[in-house]
Short mmCIF file of C-alpha atoms in Angstrom, two decimals:
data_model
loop_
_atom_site.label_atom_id
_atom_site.label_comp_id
_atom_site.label_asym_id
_atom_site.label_seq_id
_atom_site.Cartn_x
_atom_site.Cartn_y
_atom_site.Cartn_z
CA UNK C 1 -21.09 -16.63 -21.57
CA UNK C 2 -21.91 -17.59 -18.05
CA UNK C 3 -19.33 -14.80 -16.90
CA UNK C 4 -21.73 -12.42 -18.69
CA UNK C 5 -24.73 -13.68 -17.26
CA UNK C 6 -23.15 -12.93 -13.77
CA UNK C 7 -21.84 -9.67 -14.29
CA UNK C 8 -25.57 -8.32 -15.68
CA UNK C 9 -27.28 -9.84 -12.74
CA UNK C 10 -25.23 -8.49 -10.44
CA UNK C 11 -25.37 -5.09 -12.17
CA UNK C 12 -28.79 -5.13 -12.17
CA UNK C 13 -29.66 -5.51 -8.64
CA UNK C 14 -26.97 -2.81 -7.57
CA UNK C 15 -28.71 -0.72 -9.86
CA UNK C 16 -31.91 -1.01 -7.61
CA UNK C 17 -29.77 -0.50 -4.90
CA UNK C 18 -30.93 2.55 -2.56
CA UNK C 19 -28.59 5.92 -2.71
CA UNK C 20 -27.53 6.68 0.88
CA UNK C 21 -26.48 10.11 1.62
CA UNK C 22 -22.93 11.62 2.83
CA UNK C 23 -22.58 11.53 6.72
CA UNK C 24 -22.76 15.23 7.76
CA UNK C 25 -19.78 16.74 8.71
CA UNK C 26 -19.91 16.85 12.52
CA UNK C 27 -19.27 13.26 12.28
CA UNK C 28 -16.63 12.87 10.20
CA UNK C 29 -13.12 12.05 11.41
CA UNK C 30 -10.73 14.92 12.60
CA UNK C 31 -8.31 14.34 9.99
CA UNK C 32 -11.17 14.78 7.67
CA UNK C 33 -12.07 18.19 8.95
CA UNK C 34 -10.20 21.26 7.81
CA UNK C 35 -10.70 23.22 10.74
CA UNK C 36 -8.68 20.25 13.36
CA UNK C 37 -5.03 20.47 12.90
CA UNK C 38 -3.49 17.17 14.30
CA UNK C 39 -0.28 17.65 16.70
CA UNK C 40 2.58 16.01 14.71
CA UNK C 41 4.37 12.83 16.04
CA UNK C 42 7.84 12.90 17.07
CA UNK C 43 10.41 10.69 15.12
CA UNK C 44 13.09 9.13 16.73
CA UNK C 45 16.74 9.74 15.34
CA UNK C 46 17.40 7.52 12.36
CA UNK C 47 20.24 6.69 12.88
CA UNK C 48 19.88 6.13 16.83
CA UNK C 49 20.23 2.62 17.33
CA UNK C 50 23.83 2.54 14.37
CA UNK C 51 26.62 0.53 15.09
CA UNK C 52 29.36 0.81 13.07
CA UNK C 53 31.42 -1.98 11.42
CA UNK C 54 33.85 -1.85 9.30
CA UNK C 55 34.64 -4.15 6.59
CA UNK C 56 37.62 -6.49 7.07
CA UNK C 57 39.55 -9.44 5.77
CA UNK C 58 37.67 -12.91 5.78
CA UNK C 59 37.36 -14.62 9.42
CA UNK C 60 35.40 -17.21 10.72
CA UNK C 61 31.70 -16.58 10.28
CA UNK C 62 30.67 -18.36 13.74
CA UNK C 63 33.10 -16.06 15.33
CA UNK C 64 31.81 -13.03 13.64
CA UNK C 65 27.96 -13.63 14.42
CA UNK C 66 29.19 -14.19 17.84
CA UNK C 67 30.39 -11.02 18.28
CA UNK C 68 28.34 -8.77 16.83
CA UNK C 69 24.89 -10.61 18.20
CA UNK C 70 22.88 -8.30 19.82
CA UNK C 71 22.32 -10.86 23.04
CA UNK C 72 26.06 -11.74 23.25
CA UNK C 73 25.21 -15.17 23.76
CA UNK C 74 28.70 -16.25 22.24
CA UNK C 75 30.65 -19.70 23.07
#
């Protein structure tokens, strides 16, 4: 009931709220405008930074991280 009582007061005073009017279109945003036709951005290659590694018999996994660690920190 209390939810109710909420929801119709708050209702209410948006009701009596004040209508504002749309900016005008000189100020909207340029992707908003039909006339502005954005440059597009350039993608890098997907596949750019791929390093290929194929699958192999079981090793030691400390070994393996090792190696294929980007910083090649390995002991």
């Amino acid at each position: 009931m209390k939810f109710y009582i909420v929801l119709g007061v708050s209702m209410a005073l948006t009701a009596c709220g004040a209508v504002t009017e749309p900016l005008p279109r000189e100020t909207l945003a340029a992707s908003a405008n039909v006339e502005v036709h954005p440059p597009h951005a350039s993608t890098p290659a997907l596949l750019s930074g791929y390093v290929e590694r194929p699958v192999k018999g079981p090793a030691a996994w400390r070994e393996l991280n090792d190696r294929q660690s980007p910083n090649q920190e390995g002991s």
